[in-house]
mmCIF file of C-alpha atoms and ligand atoms in Angstrom:
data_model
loop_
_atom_site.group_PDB
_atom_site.id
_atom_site.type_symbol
_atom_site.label_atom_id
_atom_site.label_comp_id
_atom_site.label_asym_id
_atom_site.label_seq_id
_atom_site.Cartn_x
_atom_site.Cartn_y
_atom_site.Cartn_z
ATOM 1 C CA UNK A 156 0.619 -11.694 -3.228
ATOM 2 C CA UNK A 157 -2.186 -9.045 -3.965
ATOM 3 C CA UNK A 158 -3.737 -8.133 -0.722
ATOM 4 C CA UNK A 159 -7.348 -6.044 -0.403
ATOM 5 C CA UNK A 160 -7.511 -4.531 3.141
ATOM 6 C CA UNK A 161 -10.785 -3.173 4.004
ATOM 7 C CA UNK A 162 -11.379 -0.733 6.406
ATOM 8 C CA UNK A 163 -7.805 1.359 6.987
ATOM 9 C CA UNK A 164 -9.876 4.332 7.143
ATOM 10 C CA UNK A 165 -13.296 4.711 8.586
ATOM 11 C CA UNK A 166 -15.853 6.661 6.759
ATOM 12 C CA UNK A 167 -15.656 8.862 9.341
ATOM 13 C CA UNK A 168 -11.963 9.296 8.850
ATOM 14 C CA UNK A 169 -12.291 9.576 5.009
ATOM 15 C CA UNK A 170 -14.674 12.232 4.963
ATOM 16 C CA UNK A 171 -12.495 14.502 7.789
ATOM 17 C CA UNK A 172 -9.087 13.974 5.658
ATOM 18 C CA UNK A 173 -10.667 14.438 2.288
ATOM 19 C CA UNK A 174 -11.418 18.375 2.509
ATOM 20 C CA UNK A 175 -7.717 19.221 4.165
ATOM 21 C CA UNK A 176 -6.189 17.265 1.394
ATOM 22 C CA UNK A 177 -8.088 18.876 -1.310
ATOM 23 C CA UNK A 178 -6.900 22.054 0.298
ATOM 24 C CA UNK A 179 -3.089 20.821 0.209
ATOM 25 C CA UNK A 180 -0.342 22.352 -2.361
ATOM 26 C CA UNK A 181 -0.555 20.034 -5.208
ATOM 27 C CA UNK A 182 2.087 19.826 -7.531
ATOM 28 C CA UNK A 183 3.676 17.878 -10.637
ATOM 29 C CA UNK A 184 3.632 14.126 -9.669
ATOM 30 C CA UNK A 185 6.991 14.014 -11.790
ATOM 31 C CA UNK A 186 8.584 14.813 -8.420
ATOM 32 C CA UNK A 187 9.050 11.969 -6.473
ATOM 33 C CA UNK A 188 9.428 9.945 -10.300
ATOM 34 C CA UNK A 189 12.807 8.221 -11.173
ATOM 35 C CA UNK A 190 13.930 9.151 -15.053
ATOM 36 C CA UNK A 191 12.003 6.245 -16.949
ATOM 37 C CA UNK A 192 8.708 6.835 -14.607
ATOM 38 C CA UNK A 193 8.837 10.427 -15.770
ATOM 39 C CA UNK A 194 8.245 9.800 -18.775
ATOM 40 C CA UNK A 195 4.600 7.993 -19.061
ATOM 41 C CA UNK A 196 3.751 9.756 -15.217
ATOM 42 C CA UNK A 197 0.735 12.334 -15.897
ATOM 43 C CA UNK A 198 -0.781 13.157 -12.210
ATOM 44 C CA UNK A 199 -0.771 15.760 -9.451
ATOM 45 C CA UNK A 200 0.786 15.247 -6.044
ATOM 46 C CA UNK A 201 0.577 16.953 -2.385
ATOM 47 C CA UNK A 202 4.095 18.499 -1.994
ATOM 48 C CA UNK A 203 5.740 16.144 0.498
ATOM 49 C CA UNK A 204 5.972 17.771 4.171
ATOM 50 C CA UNK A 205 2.694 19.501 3.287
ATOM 51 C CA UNK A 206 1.322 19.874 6.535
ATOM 52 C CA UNK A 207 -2.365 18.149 5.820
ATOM 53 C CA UNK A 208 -0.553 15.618 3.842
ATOM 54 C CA UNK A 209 1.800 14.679 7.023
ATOM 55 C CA UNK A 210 -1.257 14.929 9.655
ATOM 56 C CA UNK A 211 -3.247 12.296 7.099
ATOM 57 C CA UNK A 212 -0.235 9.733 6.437
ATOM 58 C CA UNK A 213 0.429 9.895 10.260
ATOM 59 C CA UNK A 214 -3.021 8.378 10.328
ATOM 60 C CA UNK A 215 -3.416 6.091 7.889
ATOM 61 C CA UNK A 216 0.424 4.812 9.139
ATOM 62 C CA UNK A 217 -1.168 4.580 12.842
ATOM 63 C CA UNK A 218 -4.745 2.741 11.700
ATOM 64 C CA UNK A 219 -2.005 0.755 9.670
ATOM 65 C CA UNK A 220 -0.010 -0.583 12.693
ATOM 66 C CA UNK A 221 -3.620 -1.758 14.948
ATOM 67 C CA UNK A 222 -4.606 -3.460 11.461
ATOM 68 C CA UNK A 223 -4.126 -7.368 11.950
ATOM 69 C CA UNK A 224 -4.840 -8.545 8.154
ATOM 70 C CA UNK A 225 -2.044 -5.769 7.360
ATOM 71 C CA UNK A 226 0.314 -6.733 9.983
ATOM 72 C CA UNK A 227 -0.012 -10.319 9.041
ATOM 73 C CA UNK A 228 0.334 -9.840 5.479
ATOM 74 C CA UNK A 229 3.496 -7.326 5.537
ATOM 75 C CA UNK A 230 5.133 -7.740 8.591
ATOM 76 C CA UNK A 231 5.965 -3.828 8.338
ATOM 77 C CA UNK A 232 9.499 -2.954 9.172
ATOM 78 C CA UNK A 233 9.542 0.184 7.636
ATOM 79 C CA UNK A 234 6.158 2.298 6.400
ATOM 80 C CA UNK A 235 6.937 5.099 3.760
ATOM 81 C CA UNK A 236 5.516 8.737 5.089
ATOM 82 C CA UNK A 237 1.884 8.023 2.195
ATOM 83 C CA UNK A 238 2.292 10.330 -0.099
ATOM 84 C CA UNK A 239 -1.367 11.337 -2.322
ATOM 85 C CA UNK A 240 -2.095 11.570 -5.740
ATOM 86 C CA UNK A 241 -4.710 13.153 -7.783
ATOM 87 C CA UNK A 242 -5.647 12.153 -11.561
ATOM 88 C CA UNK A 243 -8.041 14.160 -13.857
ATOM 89 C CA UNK A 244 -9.652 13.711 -16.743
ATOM 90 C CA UNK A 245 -6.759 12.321 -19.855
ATOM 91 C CA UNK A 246 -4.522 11.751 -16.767
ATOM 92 C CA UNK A 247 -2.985 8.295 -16.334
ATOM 93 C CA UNK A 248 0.435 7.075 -14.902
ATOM 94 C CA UNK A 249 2.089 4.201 -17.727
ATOM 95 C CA UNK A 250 3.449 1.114 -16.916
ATOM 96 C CA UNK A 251 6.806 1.056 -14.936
ATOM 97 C CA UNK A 252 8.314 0.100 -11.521
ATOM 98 C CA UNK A 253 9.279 1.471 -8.550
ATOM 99 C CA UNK A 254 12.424 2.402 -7.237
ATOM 100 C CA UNK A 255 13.707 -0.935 -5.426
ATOM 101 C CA UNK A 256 15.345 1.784 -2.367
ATOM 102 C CA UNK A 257 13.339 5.254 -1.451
ATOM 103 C CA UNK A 258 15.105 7.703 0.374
ATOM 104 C CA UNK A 259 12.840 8.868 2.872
ATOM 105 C CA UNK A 260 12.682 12.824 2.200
ATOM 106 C CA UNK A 261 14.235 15.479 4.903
ATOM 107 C CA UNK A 262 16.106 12.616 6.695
ATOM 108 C CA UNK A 263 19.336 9.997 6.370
ATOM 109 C CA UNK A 264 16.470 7.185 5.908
ATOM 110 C CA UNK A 265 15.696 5.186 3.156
ATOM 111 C CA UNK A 266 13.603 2.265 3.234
ATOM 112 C CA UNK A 267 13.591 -1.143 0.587
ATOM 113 C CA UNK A 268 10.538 -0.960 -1.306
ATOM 114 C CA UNK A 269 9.287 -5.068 -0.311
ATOM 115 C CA UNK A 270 5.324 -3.957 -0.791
ATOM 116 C CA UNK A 271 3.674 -1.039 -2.425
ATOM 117 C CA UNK A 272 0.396 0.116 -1.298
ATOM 118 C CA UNK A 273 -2.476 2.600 -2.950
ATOM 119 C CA UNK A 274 -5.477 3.130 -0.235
ATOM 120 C CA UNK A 275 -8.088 4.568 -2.329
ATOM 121 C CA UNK A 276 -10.196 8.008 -1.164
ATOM 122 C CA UNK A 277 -12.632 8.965 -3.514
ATOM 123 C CA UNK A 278 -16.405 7.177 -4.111
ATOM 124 C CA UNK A 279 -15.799 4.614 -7.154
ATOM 125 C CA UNK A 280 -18.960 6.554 -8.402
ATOM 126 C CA UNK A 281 -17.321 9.514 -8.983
ATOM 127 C CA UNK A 282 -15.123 8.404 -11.554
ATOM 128 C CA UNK A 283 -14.299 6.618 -14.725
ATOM 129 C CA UNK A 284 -11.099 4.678 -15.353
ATOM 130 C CA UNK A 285 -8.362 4.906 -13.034
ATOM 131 C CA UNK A 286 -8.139 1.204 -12.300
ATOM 132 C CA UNK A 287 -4.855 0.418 -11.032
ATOM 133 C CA UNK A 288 -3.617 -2.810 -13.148
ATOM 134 C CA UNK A 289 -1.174 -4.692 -12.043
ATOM 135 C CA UNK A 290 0.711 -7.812 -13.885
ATOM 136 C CA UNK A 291 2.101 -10.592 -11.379
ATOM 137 C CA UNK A 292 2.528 -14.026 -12.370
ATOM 138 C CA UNK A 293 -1.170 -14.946 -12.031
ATOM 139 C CA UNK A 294 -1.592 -12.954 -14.898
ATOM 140 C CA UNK A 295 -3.446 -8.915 -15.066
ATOM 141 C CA UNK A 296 -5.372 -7.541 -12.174
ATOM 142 C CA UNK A 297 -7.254 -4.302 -12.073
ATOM 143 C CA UNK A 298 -8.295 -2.468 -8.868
ATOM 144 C CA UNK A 299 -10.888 -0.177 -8.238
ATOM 145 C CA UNK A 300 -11.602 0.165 -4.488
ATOM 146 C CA UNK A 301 -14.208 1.887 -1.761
ATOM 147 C CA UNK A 302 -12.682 4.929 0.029
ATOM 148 C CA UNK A 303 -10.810 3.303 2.924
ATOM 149 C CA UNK A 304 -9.653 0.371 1.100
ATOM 150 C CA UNK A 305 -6.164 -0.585 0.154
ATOM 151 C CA UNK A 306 -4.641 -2.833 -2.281
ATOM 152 C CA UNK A 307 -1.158 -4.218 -0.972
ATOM 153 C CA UNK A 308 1.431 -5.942 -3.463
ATOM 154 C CA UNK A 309 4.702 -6.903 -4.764
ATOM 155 C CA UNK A 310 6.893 -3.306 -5.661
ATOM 156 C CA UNK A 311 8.207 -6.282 -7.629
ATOM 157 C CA UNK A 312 5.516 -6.354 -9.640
ATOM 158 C CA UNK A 313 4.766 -4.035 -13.169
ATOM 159 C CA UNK A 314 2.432 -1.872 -12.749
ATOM 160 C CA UNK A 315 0.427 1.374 -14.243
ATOM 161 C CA UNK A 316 -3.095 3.455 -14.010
ATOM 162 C CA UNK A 317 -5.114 3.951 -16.724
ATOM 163 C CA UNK A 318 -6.281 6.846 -18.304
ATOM 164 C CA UNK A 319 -9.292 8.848 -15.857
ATOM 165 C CA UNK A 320 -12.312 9.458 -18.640
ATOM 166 C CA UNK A 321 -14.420 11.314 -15.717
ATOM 167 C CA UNK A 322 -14.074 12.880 -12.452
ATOM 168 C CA UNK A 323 -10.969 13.080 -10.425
ATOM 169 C CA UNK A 324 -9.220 10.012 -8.446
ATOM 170 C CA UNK A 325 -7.592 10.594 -5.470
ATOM 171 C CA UNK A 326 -5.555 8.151 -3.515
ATOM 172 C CA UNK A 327 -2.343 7.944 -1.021
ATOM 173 C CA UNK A 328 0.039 5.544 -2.107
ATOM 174 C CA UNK A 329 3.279 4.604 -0.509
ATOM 175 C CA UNK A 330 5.696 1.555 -0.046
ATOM 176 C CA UNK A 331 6.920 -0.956 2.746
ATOM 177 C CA UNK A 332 9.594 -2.534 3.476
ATOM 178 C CA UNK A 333 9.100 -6.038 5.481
ATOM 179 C CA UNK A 334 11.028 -7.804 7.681
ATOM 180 C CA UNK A 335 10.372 -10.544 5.371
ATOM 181 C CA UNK A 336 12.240 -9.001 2.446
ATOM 182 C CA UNK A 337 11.315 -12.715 -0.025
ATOM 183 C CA UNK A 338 7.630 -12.328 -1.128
ATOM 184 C CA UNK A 339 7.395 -16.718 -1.336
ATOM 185 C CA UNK A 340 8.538 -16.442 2.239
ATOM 186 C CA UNK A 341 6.692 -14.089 3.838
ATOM 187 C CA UNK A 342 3.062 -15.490 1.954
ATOM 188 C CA UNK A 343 3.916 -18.844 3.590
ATOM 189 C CA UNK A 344 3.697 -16.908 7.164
ATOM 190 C CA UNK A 345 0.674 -15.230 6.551
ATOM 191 C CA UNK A 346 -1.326 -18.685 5.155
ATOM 192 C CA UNK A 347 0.366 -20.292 8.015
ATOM 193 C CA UNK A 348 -0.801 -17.630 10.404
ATOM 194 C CA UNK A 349 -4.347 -17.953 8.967
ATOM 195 C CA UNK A 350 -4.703 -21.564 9.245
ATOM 196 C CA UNK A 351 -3.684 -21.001 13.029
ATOM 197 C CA UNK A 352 -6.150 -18.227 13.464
ATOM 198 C CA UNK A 353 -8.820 -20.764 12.023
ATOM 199 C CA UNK A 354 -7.474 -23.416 14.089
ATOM 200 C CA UNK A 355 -7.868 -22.075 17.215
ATOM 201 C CA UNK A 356 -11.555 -21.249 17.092
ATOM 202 C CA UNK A 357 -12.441 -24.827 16.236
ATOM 203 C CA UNK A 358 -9.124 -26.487 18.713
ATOM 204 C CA UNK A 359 -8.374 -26.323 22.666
ATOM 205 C CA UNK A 360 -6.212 -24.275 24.458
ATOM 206 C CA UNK A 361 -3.178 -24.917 23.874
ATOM 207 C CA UNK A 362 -3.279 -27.428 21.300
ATOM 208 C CA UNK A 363 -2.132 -24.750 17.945
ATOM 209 C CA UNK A 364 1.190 -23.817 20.328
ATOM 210 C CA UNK A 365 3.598 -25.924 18.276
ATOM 211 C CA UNK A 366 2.013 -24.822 14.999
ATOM 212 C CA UNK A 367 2.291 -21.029 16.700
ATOM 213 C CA UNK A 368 6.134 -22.469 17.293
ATOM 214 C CA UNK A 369 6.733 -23.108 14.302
ATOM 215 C CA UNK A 370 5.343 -19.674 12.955
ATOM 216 C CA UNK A 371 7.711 -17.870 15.094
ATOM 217 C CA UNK A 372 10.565 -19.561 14.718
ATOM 218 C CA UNK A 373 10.147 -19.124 10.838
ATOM 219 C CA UNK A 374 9.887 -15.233 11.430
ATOM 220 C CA UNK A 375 12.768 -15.957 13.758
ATOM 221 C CA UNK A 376 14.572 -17.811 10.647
ATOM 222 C CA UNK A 377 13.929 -15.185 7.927
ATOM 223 C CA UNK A 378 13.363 -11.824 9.630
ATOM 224 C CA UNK A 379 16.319 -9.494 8.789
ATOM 225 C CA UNK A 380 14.976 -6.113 10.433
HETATM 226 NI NI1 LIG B 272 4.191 2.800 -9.060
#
């Protein structure tokens, strides 16, 4: 499933954690690469544990967690510390995948990489290029999103940015592990947790409980975290 959350960050939000990041120690995004990423990853990172960097992924992590679409749609059992990105003109990260386990850095933790997430922070305006594409079985997508906005999907999935022809693109981007690890599963909760939500506006009180049974006791079934 390819998700679009609106509104993870405010405006307001954005345009406070924009300057402190820009500020931030960027360095080689080969860092946090695995050996075949390495290879076709041209970008610039924030050092992880830079201090802006931690005070803005503590946010975004927080607005995460009161988000209902996002909480529907991932049943987060683990959120990655975001990590940001920066591409430039002729920079461009090619196809590849992400590690299936990411140790989580400075501590014993690692999580299972279920969902990967980029929330997008600079004006589509002020750019060219930089979609992110990503191939699932429904075939090519590319996303270009309004500061604030997120795109959730499948770490399953392929996936690669292409080539920035003006501006700069800067983004945080980081993974999730559900506790819904099977992506088939854990869309059939969030349509079925949907069609409740609808329900109930047009139903009784009390008359979408066994439907809001069944949801539960189909978390109940498949949650393993
Ligand atoms: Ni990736």
């Amino acid at each position: 499933m390819l998700l679009r959350i609106p509104n993870v960050l405010s405006d307001e939000q954005v345009t406070r954690i924009f300057p402190t990041l820009l500020a931030a120690e960027w360095i080689d995004g080969k860092a946090t690469a695995g050996r075949q990423s390495a290879q076709v990853k041209r970008n610039m990172q924030i050092r992880e544990g830079d201090p802006a960097a931690r005070a803005a992924g503590q946010e975004i992590v927080a607005s995460l967690e009161r988000n209902a679409l996002f909480v529907s749609a991932a049943l987060p059992a683990r959120i990655f510390p975001p990590l940001f990105n920066r591409y430039t003109e002729g920079e461009a990260f090619g196809n590849h995948v992400d590690n299936a386990i990411r140790r989580i850095t400075g501590t014993p933790q690692s999580i299972r990489t279920d969902l990967s997430a980029t929330l997008f922070l600079t004006p589509p305006d002020e750019y060219d290029g930089g979609e992110l594409v990503i191939e699932d079985t429904y075939g090519v997508h590319q996303v270009k999103l309004p500061p604030g906005e997120m795109i959730l999907y499948p770490a399953s999935s392929l996936h690669h940015v292409l080539p920035i022809t003006r501006g700069a693109r800067i983004s945080s981007f980081f993974w999730i592990q559900s506790m819904v690890r099977d992506d088939g599963a854990r869309a059939l909760l969030f349509d079925l947790d949907l069609a409740i939500q609808r329900l109930e506006s047009s139903l009784q009180p009390g008359e979408t409980l066994p439907l809001t049974n069944v949801y539960h006791n189909l978390l109940r079934r498949w949650a393993d975290g």
